[in-house]
Coordinates of C-alpha atoms and ligand atoms in Angstrom, one line a residue:
X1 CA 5.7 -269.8 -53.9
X2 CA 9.3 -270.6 -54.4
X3 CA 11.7 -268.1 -55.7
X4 CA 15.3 -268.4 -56.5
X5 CA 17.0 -265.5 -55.2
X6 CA 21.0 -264.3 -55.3
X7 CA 22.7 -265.5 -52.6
X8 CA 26.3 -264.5 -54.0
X9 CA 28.2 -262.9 -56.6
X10 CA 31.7 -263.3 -57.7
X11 CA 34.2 -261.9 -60.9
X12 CA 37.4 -263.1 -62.2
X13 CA 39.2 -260.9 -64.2
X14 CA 42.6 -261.3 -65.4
X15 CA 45.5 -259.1 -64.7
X16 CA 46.5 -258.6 -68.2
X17 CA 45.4 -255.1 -69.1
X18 CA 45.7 -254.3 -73.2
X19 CA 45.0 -250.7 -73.9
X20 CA 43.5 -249.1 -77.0
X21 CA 47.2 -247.6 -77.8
X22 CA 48.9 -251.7 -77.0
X23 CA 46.5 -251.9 -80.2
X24 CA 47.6 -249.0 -82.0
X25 CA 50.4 -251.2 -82.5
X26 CA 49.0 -254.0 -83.5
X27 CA 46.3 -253.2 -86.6
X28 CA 45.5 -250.2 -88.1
X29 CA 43.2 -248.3 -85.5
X30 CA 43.5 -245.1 -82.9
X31 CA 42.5 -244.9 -79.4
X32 CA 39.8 -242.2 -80.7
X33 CA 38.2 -244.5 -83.0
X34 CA 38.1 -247.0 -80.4
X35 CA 36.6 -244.6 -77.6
X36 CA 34.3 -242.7 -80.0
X37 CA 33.0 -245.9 -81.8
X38 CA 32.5 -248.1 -78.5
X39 CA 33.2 -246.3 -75.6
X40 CA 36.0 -249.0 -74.9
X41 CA 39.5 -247.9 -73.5
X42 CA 41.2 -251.3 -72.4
X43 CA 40.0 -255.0 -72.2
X44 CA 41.9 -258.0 -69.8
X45 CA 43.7 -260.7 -71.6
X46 CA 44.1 -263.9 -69.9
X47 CA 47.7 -265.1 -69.4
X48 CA 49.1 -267.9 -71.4
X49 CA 48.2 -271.1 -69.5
X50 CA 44.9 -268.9 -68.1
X51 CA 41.6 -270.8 -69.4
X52 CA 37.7 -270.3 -69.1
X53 CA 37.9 -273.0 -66.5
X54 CA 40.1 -271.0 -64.4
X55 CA 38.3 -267.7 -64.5
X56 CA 34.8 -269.2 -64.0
X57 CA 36.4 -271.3 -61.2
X58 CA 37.7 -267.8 -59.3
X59 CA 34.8 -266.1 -59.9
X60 CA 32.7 -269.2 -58.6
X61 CA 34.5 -269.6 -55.6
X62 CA 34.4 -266.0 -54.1
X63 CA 30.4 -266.1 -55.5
X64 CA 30.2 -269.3 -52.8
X65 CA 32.7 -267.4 -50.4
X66 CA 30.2 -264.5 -50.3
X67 CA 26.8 -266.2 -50.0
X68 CA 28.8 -268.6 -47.0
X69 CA 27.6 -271.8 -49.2
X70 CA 29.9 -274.4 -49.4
X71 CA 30.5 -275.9 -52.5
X72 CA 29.0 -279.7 -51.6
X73 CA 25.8 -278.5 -51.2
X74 CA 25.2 -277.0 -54.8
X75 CA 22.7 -279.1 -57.0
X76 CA 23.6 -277.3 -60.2
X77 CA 26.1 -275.5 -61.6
X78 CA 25.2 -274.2 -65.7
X79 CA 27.5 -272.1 -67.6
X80 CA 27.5 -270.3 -70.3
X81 CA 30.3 -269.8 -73.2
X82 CA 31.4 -269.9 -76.7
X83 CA 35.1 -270.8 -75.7
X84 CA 35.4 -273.6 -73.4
X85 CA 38.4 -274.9 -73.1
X86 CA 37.4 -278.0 -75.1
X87 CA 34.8 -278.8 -77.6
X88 CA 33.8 -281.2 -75.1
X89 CA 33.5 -282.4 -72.1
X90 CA 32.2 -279.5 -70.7
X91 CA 34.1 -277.0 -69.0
X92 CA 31.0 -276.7 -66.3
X93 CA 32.0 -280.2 -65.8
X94 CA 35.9 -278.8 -65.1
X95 CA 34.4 -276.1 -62.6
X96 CA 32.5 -279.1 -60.7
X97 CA 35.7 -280.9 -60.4
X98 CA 38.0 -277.9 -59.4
X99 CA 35.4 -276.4 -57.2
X100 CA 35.2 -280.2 -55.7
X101 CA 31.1 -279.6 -56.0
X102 CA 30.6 -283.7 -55.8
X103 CA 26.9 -283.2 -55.6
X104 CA 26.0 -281.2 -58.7
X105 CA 25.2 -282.2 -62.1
X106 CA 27.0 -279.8 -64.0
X107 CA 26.7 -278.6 -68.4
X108 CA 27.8 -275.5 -70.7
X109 CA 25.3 -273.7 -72.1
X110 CA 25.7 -272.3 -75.6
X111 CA 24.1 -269.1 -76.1
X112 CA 26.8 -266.5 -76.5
X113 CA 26.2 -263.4 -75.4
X114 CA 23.0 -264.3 -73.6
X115 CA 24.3 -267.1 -72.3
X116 CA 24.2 -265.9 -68.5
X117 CA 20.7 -264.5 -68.8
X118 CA 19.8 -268.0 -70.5
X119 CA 21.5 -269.7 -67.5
X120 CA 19.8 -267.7 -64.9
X121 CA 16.1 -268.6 -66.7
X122 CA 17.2 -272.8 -66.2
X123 CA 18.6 -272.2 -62.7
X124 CA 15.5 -270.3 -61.7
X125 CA 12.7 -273.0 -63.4
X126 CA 14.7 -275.9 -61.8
X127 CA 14.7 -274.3 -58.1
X128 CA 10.8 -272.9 -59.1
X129 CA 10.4 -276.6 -59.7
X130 CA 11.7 -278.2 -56.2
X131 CA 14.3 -279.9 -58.1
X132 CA 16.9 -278.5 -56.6
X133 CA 17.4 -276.0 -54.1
X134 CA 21.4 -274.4 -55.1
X135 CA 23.0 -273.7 -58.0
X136 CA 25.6 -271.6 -59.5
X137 CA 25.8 -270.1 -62.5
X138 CA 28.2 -268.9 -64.7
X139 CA 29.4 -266.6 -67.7
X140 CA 32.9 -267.4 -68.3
X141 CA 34.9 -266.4 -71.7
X142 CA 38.1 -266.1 -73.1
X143 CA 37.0 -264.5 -76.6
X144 CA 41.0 -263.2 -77.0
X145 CA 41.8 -266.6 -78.4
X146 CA 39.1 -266.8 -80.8
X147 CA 39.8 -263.3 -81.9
X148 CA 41.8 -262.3 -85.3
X149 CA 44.3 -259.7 -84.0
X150 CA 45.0 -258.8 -87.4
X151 CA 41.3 -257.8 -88.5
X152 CA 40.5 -254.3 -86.5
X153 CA 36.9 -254.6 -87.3
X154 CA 36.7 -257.4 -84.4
X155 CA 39.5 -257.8 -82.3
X156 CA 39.1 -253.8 -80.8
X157 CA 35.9 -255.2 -79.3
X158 CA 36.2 -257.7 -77.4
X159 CA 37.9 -259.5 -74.0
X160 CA 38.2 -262.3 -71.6
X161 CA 36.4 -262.1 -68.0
X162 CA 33.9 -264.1 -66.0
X163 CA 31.3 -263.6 -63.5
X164 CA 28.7 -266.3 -61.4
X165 CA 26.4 -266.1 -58.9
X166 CA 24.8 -268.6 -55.9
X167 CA 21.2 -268.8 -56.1
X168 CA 19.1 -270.4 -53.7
X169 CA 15.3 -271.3 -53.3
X170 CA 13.6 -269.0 -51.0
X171 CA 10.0 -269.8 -49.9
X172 CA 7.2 -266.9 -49.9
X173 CA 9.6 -264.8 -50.5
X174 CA 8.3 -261.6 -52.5
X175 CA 12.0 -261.1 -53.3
X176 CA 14.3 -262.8 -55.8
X177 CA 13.7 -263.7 -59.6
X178 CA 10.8 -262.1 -60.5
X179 CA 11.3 -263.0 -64.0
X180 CA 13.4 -263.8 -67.1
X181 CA 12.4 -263.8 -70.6
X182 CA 14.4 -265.7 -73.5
X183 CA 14.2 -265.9 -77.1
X184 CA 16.3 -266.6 -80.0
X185 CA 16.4 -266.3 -83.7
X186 CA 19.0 -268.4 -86.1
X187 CA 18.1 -266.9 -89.2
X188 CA 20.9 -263.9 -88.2
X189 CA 23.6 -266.7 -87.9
X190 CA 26.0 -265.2 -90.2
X191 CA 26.2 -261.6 -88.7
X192 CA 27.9 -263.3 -86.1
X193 CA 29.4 -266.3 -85.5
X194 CA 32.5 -268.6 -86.2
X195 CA 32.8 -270.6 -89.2
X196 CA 35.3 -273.1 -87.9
X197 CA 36.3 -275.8 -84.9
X198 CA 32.6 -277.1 -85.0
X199 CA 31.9 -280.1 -87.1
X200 CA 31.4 -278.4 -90.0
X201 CA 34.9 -277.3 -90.2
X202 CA 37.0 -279.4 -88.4
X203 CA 41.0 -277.9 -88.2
X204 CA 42.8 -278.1 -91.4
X205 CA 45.1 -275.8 -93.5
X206 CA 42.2 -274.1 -95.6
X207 CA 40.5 -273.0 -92.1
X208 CA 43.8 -271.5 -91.3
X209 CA 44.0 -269.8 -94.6
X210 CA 40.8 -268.3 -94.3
X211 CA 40.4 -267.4 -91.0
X212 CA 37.8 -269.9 -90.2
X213 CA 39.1 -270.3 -86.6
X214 CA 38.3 -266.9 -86.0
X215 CA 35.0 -265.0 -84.5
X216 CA 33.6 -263.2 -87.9
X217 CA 31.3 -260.7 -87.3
X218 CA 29.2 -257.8 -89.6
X219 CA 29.2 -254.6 -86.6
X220 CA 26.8 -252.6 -88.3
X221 CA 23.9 -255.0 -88.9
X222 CA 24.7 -256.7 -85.3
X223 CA 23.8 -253.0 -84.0
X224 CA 20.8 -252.2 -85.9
X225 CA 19.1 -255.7 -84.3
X226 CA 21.1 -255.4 -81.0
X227 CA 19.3 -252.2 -80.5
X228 CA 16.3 -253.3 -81.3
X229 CA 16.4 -256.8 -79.6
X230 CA 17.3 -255.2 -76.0
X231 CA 15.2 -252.9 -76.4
X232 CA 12.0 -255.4 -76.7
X233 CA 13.6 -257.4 -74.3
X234 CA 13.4 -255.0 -71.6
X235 CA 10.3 -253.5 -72.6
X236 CA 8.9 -257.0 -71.9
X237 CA 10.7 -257.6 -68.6
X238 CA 9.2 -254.3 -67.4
X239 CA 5.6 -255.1 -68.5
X240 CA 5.5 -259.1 -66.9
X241 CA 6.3 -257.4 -63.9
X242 CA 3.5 -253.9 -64.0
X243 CA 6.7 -251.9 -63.6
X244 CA 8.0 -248.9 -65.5
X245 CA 11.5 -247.1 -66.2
X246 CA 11.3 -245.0 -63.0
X247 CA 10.6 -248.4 -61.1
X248 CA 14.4 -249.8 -61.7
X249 CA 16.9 -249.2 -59.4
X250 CA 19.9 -250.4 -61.6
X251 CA 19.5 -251.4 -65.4
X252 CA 22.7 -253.7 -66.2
X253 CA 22.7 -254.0 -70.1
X254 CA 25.2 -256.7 -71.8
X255 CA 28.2 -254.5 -72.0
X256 CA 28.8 -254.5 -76.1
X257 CA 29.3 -251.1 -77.0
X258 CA 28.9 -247.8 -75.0
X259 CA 26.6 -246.5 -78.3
X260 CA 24.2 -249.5 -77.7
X261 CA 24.1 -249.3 -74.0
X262 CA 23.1 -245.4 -74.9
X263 CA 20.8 -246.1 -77.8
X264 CA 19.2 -248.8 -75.4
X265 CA 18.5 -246.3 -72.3
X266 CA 17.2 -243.6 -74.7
X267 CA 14.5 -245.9 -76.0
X268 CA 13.1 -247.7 -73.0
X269 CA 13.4 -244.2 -71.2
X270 CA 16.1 -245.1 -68.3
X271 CA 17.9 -242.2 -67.4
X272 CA 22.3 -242.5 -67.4
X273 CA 22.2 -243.0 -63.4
X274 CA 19.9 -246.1 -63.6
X275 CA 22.6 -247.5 -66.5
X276 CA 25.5 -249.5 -64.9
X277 CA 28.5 -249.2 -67.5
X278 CA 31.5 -250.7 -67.5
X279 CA 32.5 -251.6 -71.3
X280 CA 35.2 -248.9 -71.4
X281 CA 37.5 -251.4 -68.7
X282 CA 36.6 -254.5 -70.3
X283 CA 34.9 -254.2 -73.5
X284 CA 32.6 -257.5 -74.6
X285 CA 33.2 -260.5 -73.2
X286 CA 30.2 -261.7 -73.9
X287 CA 28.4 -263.8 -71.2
X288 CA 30.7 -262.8 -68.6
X289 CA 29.5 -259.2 -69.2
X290 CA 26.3 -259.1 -66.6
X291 CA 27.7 -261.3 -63.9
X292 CA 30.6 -259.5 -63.8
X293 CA 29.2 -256.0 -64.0
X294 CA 26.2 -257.3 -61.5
X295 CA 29.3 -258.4 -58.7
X296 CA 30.8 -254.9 -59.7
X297 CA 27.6 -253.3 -58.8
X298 CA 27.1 -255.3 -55.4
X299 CA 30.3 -255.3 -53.8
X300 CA 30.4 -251.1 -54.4
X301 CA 27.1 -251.3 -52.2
X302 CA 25.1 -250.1 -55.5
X303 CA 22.1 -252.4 -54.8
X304 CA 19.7 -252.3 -51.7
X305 CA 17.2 -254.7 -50.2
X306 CA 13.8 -254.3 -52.5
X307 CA 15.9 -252.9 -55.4
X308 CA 14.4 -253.7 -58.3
X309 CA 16.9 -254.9 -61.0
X310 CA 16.9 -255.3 -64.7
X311 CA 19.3 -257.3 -66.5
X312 CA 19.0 -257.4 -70.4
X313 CA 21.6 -259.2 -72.9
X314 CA 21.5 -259.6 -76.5
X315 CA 24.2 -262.1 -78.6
X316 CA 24.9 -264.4 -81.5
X317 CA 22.1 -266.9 -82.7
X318 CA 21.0 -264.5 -82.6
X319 CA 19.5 -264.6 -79.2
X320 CA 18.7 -262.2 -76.2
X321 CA 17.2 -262.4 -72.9
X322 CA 15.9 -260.7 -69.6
X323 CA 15.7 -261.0 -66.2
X324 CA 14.0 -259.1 -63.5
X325 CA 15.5 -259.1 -59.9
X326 CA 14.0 -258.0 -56.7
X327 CA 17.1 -257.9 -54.5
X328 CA 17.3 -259.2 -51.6
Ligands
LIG1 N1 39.8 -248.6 -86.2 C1 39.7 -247.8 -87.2 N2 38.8 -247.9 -88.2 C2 38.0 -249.0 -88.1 C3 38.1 -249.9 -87.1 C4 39.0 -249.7 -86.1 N3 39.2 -250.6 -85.1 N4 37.1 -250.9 -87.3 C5 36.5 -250.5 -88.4 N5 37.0 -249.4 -88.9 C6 36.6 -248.7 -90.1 C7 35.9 -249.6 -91.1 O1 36.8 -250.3 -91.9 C8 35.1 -248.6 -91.9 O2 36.0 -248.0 -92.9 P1 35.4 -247.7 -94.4 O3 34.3 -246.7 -94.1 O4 36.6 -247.1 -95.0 O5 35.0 -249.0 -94.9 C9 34.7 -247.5 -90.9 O6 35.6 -247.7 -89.8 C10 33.3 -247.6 -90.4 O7 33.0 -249.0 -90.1 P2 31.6 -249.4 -89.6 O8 31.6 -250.9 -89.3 O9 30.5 -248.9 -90.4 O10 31.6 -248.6 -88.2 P3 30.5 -248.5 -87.1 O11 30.2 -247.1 -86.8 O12 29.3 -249.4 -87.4 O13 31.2 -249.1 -85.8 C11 31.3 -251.2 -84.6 C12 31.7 -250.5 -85.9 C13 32.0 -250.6 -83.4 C14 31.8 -252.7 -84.7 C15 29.8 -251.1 -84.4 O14 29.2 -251.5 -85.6 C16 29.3 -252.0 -83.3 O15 29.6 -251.8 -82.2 N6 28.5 -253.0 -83.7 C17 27.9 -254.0 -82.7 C18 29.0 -254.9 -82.3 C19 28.5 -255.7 -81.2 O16 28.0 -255.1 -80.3 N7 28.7 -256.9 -81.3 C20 28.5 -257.8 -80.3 C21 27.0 -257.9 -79.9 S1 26.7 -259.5 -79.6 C22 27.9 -260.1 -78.8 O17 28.3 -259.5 -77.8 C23 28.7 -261.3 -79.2

């Protein structure tokens, strides 16, 4: 049987660091609230200039660097974001080009936060399928220009980063992707999402005036299903694979809020050393979350060979998604 398994795993964050006090100053909030709400204490900015293309770029280049592939021989590169830096082309497609990966087919994948976990399901049916044998993929985002920085119920939240990994087919290998798990749900659209830039709204002055440019989003009633939606989605990675809690080695939950991370590991009985966290440096940035906290988690020497590996995400849609990793 074939398996896709991790060859490499790379971040880019940028240097811009904004604390919770640089927002003190900015909308009506305290550090406490922040901390005590979401368990985040400072988020990166990227610089003016500084797109998704360039931080998915970094983060795919040390990803290749590590697993010793060179970029030519990758089949496949998917990405997933909400703020590419155009509506289209695709800013996979820019990646291909600046990574100077001539033989991959390359396209964005829109599945916000989840869009990582989505990208890793795709990756892993096209190597299960022999269609290709490498491919990278990608969560990239930078949600800071999306974000109203004069509306304190969003803008505390969130921040720009991105992470990718190399996978590559491995034959008979017990190792590798044992799983992933996807599934979505529109009818929630409108707890999260932004109103303008697509079709619907194209720019114009009453966008502007309303704030339709901007990521709207209802916090409470996001919880409440995010909660519950990682939750199930974990419960159902664990059970495809005949494993339990004790089983997982290293649980790396999309990095949203400290309170659902918490809420999450309570109720799919994972105790705080299994629960990699690192929200409070970087708050959400959405699909960049796992891949970046994964390469966190692998270059600190965090996960052996035989680890097993749970990765769970949950984002606008809505949707939310699994993936279960024997490392190797
Ligand atoms: N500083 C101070 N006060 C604030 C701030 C702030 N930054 N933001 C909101 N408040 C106020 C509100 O105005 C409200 O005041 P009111 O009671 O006078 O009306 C009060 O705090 C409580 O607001 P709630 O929204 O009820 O606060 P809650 O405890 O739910 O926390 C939060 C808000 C942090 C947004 C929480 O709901 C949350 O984390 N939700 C999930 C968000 C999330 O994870 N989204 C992303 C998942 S999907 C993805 O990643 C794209």
């Amino acid at each position: 049987m074939i398996r896709a398994r991790i060859a490499g795993t790379g971040s880019c964050m940028p240097e811009k660091v904004m604390t919770n006090f640089d927002l003190e100053k900015l909308v009506d909030t305290t550090n406490d609230w922040i901390v005590t709400r979401t368990g985040i204490k400072e988020r990166r900015i990227a610089a003016e200039g500084e797109f998704t293309s360039d931080l998915a770029t970094r983060a795919a280049e040390r990803a290749l660097e590590m697993a010793g592939i060179p970029a030519s021989e990758i089949d496949l590169i998917v990405l997933g974001t909400v703020t590419g830096d155009y509506p289209w082309p695709s800013t996979a497609c820019i990646v291909q080009n600046n990574l100077g990966a001539k033989n991959a087919y390359a396209y964005d994948l829109s599945a916000a936060c989840s869009g990582f976990l989505y990208g890793l399901g795709c990756a892993s049916d096209f190597i299960q399928s022999g269609r290709g044998k490498k491919v990278l993929v990608i969560g990239a985002e930078t949600l800071s220009r999306i974000l109203d920085w004069t509306d304190r119920n969003t803008c505390v939240l969130f921040g720009d980063g991105a992470g990718a990994v190399v996978l590559e087919a491995a034959e008979n290998s017990e190792t590798g992707l044992l799983s992933t798990h996807m599934h979505s749900d529109g009818s929630y659209l409108d707890l999260l999402y932004q109103p303008g830039f697509g079709t619907r709204m194209m720019p114009s002055v009453q966008g502007v005036e309303t704030g339709a440019f901007f990521l709207k989003m209802q916090g409470n009633e996001v919880f409440k299903v995010a909660v519950r939606s990682l939750t199930d989605i974990s419960n159902e990675a664990l059970a495809a694979n005949n494993l339990s809690a004790e089983d997982i080695a290293l649980f790396i939950p999309h990095q949203a809020n400290k309170r659902i991370l918490e809420a999450t590991a309570k109720r799919i009985k994972m105790k705080e050393e299994q629960v990699y966290v690192n929200v409070h440096r970087y708050g959400n940035t959405s699909s960049a979350t796992i891949p970046v906290a994964l390469d966190e988690a692998n270059r600190a020497g965090l996960l052996k060979v035989d680890d097993n590996v749970l990765l769970s995400a949950f984002g606008g849609g809505f949707t939310w998604a699994s993936a279960l990793i024997r490392w190797s």
